[in-house]
Short mmCIF file of C-alpha atoms in Angstrom, two decimals:
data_model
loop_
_atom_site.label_atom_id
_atom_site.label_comp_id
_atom_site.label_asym_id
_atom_site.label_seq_id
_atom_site.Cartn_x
_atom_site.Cartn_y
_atom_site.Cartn_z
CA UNK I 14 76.29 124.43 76.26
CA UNK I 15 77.00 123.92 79.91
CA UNK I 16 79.48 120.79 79.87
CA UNK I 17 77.84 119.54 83.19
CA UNK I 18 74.58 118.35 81.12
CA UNK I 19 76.05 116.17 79.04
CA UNK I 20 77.61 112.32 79.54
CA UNK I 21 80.67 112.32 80.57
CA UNK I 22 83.42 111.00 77.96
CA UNK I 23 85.82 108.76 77.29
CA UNK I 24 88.51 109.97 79.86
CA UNK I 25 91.29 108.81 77.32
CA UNK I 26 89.68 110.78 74.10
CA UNK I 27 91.05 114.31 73.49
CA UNK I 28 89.15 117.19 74.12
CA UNK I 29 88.49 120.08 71.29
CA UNK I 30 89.66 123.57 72.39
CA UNK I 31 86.70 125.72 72.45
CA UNK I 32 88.74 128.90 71.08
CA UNK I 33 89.83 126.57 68.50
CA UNK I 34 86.45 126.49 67.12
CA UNK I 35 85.86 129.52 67.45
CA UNK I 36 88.78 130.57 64.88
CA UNK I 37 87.84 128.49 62.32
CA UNK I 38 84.03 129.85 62.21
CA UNK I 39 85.63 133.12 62.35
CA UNK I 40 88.02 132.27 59.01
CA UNK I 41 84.81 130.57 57.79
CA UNK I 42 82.84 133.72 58.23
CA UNK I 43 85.45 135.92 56.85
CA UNK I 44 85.59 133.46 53.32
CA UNK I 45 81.89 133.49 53.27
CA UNK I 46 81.30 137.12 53.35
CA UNK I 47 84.14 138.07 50.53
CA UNK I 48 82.79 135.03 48.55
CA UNK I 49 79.34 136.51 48.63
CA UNK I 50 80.52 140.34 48.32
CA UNK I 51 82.40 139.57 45.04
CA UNK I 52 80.04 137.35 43.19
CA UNK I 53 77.17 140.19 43.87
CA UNK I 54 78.96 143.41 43.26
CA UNK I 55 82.21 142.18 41.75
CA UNK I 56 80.72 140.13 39.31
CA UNK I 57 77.33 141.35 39.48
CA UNK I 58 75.53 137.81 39.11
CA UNK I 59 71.89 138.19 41.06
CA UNK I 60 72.07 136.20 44.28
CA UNK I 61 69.64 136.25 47.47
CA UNK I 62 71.90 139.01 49.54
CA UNK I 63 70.31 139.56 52.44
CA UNK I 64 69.02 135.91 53.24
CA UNK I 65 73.12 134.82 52.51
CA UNK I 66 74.40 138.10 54.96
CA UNK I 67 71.77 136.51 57.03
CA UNK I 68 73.45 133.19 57.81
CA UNK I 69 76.92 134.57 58.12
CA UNK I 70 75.83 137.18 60.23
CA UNK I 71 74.18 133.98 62.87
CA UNK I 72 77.47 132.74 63.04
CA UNK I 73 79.35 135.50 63.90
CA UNK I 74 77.01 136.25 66.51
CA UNK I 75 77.36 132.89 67.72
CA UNK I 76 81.19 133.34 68.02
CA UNK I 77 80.71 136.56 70.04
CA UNK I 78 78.20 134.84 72.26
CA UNK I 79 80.46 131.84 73.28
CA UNK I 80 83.80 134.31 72.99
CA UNK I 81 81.38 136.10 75.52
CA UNK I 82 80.20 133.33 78.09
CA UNK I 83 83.10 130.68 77.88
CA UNK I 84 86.71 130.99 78.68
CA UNK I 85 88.86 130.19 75.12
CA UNK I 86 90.89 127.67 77.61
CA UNK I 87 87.84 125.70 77.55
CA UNK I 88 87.70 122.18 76.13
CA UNK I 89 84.59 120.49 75.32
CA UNK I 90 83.50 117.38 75.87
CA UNK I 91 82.37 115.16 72.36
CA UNK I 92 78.91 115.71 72.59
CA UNK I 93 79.27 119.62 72.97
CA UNK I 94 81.76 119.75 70.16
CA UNK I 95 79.85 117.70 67.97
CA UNK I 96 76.79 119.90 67.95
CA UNK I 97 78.73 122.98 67.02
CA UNK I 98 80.59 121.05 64.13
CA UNK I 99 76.90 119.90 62.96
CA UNK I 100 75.73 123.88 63.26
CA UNK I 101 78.64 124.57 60.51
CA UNK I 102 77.21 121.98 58.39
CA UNK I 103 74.06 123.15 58.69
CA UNK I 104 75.41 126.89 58.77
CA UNK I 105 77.18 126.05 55.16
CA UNK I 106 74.08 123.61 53.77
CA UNK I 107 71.79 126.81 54.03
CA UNK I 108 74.32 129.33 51.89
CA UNK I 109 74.94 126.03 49.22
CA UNK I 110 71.18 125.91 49.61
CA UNK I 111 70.77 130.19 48.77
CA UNK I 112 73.28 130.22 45.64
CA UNK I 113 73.28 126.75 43.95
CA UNK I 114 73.36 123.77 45.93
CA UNK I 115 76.14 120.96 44.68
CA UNK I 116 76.97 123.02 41.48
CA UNK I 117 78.58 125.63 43.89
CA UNK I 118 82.19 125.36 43.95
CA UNK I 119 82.39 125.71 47.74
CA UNK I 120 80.54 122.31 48.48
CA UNK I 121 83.95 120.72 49.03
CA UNK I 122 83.68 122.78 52.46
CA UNK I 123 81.62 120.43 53.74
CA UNK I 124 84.10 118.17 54.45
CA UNK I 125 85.94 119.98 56.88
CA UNK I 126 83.91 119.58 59.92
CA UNK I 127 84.23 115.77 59.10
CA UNK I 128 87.78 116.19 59.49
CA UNK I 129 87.87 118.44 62.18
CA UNK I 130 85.72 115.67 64.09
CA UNK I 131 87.69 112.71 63.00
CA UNK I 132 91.13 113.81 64.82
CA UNK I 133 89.60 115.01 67.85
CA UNK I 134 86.29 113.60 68.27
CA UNK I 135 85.04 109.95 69.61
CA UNK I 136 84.44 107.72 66.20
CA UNK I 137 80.91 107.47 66.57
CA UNK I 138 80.08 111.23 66.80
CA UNK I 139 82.03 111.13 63.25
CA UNK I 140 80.10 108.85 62.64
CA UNK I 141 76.90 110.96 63.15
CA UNK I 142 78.55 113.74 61.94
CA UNK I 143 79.33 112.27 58.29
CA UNK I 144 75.98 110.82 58.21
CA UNK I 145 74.66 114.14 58.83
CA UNK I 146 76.61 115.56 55.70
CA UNK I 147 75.66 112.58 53.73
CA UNK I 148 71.81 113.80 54.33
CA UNK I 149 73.03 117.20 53.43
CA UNK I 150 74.20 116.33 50.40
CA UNK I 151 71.57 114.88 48.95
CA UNK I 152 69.22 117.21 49.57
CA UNK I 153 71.14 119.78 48.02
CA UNK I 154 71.12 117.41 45.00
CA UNK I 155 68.00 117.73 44.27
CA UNK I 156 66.41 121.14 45.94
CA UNK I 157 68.39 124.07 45.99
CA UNK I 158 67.87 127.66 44.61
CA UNK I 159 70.00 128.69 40.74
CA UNK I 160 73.58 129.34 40.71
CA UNK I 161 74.52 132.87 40.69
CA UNK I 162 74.99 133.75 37.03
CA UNK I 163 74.34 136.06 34.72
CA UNK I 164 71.52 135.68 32.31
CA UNK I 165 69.71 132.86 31.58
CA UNK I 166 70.11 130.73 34.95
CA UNK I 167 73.00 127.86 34.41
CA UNK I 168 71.25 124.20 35.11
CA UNK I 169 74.35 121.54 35.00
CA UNK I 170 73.33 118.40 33.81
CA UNK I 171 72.07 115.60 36.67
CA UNK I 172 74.92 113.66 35.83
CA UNK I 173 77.69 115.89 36.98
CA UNK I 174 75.64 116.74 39.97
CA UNK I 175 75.38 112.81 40.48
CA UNK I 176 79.37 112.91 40.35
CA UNK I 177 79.79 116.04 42.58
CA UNK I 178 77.70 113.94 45.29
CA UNK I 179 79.72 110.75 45.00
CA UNK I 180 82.84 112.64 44.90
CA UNK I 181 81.81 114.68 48.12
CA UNK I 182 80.49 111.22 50.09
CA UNK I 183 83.61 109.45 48.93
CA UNK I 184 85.61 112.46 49.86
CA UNK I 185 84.06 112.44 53.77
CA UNK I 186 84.26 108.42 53.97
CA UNK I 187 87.96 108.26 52.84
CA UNK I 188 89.55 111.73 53.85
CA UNK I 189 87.64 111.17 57.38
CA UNK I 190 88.77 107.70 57.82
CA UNK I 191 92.46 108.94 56.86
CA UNK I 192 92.59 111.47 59.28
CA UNK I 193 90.85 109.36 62.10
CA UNK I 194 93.93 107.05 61.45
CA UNK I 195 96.87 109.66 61.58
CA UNK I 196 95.29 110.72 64.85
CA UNK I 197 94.72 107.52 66.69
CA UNK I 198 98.53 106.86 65.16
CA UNK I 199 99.39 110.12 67.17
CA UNK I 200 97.42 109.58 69.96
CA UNK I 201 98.79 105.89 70.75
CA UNK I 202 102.25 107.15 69.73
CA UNK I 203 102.35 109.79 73.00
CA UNK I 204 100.56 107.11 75.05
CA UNK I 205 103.38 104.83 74.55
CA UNK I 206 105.86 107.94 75.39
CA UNK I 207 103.91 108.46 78.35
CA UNK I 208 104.13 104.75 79.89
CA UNK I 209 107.95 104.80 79.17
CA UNK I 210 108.66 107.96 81.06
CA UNK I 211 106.34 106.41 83.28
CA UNK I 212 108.74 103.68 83.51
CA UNK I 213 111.31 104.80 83.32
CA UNK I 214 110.44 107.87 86.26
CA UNK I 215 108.89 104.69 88.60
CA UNK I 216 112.75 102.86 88.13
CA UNK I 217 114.81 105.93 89.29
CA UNK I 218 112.45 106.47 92.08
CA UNK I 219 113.30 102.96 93.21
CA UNK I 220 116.69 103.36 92.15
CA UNK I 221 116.74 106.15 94.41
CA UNK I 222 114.86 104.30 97.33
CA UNK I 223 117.48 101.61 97.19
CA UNK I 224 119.96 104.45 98.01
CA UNK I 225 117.62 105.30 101.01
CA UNK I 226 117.47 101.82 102.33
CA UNK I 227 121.12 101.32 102.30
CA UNK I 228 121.86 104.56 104.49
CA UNK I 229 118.79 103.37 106.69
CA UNK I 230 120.36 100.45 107.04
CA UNK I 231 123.35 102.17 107.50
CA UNK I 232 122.16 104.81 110.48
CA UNK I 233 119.46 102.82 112.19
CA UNK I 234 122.25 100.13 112.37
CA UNK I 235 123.58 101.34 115.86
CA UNK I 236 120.59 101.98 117.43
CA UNK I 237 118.89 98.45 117.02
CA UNK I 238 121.95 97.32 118.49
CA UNK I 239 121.51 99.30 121.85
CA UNK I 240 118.15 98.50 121.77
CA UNK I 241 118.50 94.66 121.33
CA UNK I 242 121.46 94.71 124.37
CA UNK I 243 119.52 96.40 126.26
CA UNK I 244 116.25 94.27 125.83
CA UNK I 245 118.77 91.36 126.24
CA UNK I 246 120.02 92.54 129.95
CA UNK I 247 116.22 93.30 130.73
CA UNK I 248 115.30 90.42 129.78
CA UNK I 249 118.20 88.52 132.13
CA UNK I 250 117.32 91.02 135.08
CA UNK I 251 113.43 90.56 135.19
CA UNK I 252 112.05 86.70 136.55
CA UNK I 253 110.11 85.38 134.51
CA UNK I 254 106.77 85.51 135.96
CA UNK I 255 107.70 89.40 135.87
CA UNK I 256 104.28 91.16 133.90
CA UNK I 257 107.14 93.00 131.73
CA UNK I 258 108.45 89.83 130.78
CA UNK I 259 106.34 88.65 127.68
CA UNK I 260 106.74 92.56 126.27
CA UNK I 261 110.36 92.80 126.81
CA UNK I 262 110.31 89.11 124.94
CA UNK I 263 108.77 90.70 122.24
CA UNK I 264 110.51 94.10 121.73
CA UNK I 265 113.40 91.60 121.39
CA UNK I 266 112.40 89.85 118.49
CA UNK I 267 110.89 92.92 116.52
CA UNK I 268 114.47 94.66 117.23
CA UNK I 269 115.55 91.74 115.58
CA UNK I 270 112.71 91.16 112.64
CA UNK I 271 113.93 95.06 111.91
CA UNK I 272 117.45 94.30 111.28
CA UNK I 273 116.56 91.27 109.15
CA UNK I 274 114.22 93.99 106.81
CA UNK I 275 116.94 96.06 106.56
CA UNK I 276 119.37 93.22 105.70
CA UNK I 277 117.32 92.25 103.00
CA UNK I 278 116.36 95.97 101.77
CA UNK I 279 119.81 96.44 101.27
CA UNK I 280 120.69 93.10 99.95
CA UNK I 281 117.67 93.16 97.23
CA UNK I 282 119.79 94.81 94.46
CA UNK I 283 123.24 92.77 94.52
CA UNK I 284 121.73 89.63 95.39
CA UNK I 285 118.96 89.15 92.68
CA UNK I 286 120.69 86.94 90.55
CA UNK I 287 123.69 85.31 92.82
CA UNK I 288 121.31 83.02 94.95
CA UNK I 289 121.85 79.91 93.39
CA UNK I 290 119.25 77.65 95.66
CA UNK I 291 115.89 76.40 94.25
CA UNK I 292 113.28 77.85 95.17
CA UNK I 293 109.65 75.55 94.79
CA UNK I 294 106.56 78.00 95.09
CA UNK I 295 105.97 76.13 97.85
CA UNK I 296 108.67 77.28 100.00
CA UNK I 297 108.35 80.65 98.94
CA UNK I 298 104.89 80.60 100.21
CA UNK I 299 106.22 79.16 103.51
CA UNK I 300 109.65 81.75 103.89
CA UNK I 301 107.09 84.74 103.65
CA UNK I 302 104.18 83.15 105.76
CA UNK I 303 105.99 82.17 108.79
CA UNK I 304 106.97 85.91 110.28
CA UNK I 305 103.66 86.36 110.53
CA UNK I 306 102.23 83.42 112.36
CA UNK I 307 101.61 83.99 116.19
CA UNK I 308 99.90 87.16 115.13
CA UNK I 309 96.43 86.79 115.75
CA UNK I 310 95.19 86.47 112.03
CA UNK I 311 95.14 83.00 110.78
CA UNK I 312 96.82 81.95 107.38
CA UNK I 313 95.49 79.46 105.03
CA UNK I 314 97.80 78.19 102.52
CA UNK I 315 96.52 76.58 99.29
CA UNK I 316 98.91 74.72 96.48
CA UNK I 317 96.50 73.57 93.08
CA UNK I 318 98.65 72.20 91.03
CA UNK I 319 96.35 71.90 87.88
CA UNK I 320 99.21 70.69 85.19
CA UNK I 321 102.81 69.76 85.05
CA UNK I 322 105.07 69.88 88.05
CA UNK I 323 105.42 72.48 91.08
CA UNK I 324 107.61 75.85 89.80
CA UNK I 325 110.73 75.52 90.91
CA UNK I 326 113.42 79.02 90.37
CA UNK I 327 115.98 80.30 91.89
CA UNK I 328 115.83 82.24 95.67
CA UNK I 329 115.19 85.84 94.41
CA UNK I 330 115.12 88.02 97.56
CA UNK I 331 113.16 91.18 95.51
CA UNK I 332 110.08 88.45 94.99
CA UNK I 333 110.15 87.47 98.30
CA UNK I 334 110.29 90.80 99.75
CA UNK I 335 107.37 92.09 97.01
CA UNK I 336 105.10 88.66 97.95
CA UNK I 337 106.36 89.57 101.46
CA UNK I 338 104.77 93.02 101.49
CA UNK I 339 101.56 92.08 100.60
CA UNK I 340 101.39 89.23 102.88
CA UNK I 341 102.09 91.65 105.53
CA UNK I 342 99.38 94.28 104.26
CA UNK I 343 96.73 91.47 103.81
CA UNK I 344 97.49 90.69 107.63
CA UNK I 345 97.74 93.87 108.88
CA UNK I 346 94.63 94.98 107.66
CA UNK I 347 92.64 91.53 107.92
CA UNK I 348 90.27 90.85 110.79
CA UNK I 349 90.96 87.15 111.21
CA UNK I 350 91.75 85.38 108.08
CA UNK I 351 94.20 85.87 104.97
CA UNK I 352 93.77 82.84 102.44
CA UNK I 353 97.58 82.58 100.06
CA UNK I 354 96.73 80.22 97.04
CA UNK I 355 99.04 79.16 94.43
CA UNK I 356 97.75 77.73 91.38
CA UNK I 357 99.89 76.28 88.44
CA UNK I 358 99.15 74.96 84.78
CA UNK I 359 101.80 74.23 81.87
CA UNK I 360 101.71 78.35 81.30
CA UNK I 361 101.52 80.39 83.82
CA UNK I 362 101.87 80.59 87.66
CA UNK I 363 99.43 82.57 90.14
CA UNK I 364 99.73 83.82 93.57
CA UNK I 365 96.33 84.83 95.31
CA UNK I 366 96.17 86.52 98.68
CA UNK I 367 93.08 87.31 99.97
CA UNK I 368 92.07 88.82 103.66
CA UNK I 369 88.66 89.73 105.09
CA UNK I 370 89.42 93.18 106.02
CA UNK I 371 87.95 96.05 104.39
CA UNK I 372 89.20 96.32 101.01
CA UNK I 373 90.61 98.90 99.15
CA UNK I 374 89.54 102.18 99.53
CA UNK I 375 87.35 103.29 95.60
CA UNK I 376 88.48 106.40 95.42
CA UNK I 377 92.65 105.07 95.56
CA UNK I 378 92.27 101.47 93.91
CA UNK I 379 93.09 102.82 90.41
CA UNK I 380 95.82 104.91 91.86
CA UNK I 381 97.57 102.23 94.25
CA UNK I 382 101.36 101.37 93.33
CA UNK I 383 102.15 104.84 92.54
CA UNK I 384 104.50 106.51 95.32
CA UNK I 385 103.11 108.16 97.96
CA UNK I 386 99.85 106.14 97.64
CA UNK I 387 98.61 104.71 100.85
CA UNK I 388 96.59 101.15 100.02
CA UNK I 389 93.43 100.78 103.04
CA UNK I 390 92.29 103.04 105.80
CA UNK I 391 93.16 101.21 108.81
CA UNK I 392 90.44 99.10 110.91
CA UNK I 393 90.09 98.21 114.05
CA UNK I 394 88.91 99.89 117.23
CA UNK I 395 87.60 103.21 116.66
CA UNK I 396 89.83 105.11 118.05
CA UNK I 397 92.66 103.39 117.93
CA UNK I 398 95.65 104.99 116.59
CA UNK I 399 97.90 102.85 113.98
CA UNK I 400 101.49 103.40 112.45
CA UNK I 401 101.15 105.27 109.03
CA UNK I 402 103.51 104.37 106.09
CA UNK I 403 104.37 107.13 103.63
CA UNK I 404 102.65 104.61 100.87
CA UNK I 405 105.81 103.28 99.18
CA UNK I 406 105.49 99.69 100.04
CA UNK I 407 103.03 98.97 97.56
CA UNK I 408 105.24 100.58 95.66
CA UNK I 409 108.13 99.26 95.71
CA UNK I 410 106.77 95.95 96.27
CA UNK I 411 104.79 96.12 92.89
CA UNK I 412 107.91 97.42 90.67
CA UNK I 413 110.16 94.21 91.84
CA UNK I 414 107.44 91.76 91.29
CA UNK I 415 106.92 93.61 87.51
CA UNK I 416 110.41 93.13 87.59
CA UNK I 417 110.42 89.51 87.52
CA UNK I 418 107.52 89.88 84.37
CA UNK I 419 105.08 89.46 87.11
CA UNK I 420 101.45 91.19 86.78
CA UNK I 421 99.82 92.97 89.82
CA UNK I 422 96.05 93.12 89.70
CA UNK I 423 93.72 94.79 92.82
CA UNK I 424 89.75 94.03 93.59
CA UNK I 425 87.81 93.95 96.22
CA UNK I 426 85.64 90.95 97.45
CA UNK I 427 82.01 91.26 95.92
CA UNK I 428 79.53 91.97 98.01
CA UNK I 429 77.92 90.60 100.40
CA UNK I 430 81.84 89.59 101.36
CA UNK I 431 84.10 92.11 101.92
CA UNK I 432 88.04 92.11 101.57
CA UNK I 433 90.63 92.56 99.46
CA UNK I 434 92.29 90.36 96.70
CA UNK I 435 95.74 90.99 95.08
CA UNK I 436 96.60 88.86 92.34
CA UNK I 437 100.22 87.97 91.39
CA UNK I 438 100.60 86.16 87.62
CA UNK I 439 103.81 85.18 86.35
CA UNK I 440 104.28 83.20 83.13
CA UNK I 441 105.48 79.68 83.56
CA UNK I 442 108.63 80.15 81.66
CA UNK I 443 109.38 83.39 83.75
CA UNK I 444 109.51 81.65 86.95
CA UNK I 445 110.56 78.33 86.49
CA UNK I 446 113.31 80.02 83.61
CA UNK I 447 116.53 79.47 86.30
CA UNK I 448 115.17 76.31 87.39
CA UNK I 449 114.88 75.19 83.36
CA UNK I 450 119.02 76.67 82.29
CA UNK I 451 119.73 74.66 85.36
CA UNK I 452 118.30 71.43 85.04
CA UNK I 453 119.43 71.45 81.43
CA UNK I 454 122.97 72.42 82.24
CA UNK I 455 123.11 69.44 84.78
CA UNK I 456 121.29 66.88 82.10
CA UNK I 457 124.53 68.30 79.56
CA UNK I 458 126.93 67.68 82.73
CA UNK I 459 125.91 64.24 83.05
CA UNK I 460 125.64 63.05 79.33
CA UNK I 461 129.05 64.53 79.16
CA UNK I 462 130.62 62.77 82.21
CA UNK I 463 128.92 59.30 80.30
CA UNK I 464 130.41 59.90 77.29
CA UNK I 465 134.48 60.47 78.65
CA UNK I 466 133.54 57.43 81.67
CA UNK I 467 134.84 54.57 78.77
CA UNK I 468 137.91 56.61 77.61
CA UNK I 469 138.52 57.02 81.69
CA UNK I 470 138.14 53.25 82.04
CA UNK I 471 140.33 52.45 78.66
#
């Protein structure tokens, strides 16, 4: 019974309450024992008492036993829940068994573990399960002890028992397969519910980051300004073979790479669609590669064109800033290469980029692009102390590439390479759409302009 013996299951499957099970034996056990109390000394028909007391009383001592040593809250994993479904088959097979086989009444019952199984259960312990009553079945067809009756013993002809058993196999096959449906109908119907609040929860917690960025913006405003004067009059006082020359240089331009962030953080929601300049994947590729060179870590760029012409769309700052954001992670975390490919074809359009760092972290791939999720333990020197983010880039860069009907995919080099991989697909006629309305528009423009130039020259 302990859960930490068996395979683990399919995470996604429901598990079967354990004090669930437990009530149903218990109503079982209750129906069993006045079902067997009033045929003997109701109705006085001669029955094998104390061998059919016998099996009720095992499973109400199994009840008390795992009332006893498990916790109701438990839930059990398939394999666990499946055995103690195929005891009450069992269980009930041995009482049909003791007072008539399939001429009992009560037969029907064992259909209900089938059910029981089919809404909660993985399909192929139903499976298992039904085959198991199918085997019970027909043994009870054929060897079983004399309905209770009185006087001469009643012996139903082989026919009708042949009916009871193809009513009770098409009974588990159909009424099993029905309510395997309306579950997996129930179960996909609160997965959906879950995405969209999913959704929906992941859009006002960008909705409410965009809030953040523009009073960032906002506040941290000032201060960049007093700290790019006064790098500015350093820089004018200092020669320049000064050694403080090359870092005051540089605290200049990051003052200044900060402002531009925050111009475009707080530009990314009214902007989206009022760029009207094309945009090849080419130059988008180049815009979000060339903060980064001069940084140490050299960047390949790769275009495979492999049908029809380069994408061409319109400047949309929230792609740039999400392809932006995992440039920058690839390079922050790479040890001296990040490789950006583009690859093309009639359908789709993919962005690659790859870095030979060291990967994502196992135990947080699966979980990366929720907030609050930091992507890669920093490398480097050990030792070395890094800035921390708070794990929202990933974040927020992931949502406005979705945005654009991009898909965001994370792996890890195999081995015996190591880095990490983040995969950007768009379909074709999601990023070239703009470019497509546009050229269109312009081809209508100009047949219209040739069609008015001879009334013009009339």
């Amino acid at each position: 019974m302990a859960e930490e013996s068996l395979p683990s299951q399919n995470a996604n499957q429901p598990r079967l309450k354990l004090d669930t099970l437990v009530r149903l034996r218990w109503l079982a056990v209750a129906g069993q024992t006045a079902a067997v109390v009033i045929v003997r000394f109701w109705l006085d028909f001669p029955m094998p008492l104390g061998f059919c007391l016998g099996a009720i009383a095992l499973s109400a001592w199994l009840n008390l036993f795992l009332k006893i040593r498990y916790p109701s809250s438990l839930r059990l994993k398939g394999r666990t829940a499946a055995l103690l479904l195929a005891y009450d088959v069992l269980q009930l097979s041995a009482l049909l068994y003791l007072t008539g086989g399939l001429q009992n009444p009560f037969s029907i019952l064992l259909i209900v573990p089938v059910m029981v199984s089919a809404t909660t259960l993985d399909p192929r312990l139903t499976i298992a399960l039904g085959a198991l009553v199918l085997a019970a079945v027909s043994v009870l067809a054929v060897f079983h002890l004399p309905l209770p009756w009185t006087g001469e013993p009643i012996s139903l002809p082989l026919t009708y028992v042949a009916g009871v058993w193809v009513a009770l196999v098409s009974g588990v096959f159909f009424m099993g397969n029905y309510a395997f449906r309306v579950a997996e109908e129930s179960r996909q119907l609160a997965e959906a519910l879950a995405a969209t609040e999913l959704v929906l929860a992941r859009e006002q917690h960008l909705s409410a980051l965009d809030g953040l960025a523009a009073a960032a913006a906002h506040e941290l405003g000032t201060p960049l300004a007093t700290i790019a004067l006064v790098t500015k009059e350093l820089q004018r006082e200092l020669p320049p073979d000064s050694p403080y020359a090359e870092d005051v240089a540089l605290l200049r331009s990051q003052s200044a790479r900060c402002r531009d962030i925050l111009s475009k953080l707080t530009s990314l929601s009214t902007q989206t669609d009022q760029h009207l300049d094309r945009l090849p994947i080419s130059h988008l590729i180049a815009e979000v590669v060339e903060p980064h060179q001069g940084t140490g870590v050299r960047i390949e760029v790769r275009l495979v064109g492999k049908s029809g012409p380069e994408p061409v769309g319109r400047r949309n700052p929230a792609v740039m800033y999400g392809v932006g954001n995992l440039l920058e992670n690839a390079v922050d975390f790479a040890e001296s290469l990040v490789e950006v490919s583009a690859v093309w074809t009639e359908d789709s359009v993919s962005l690659v980029i790859a870095d030979d760092g060291p990967g994502f972290a196992p135990d947080v791939i699966d979980h990366i692009g929720e907030p609050y999720v930091t992507t890669r333990a920093p490398s480097g020197v050990e030792g070395e102390e890094r800035a921390g983010g708070l794990g929202l880039g990933f974040f927020i860069a992931k949502t406005l590439l979705e945005r654009s009907h991009a898909r965001v995919e994370l792996s890890n080099r195999l081995s015996p390479a190591h880095g990490a991989i983040v995969r950007i697909d768009w379909p074709r006629h999601a990023m070239d759409r703009e470019a497509i309305k546009e050229a269109a528009a312009a081809e209508a423009r100009e047949r219209e302009e040739k069609g008015r130039r001879p009334l013009a020259a009339s």
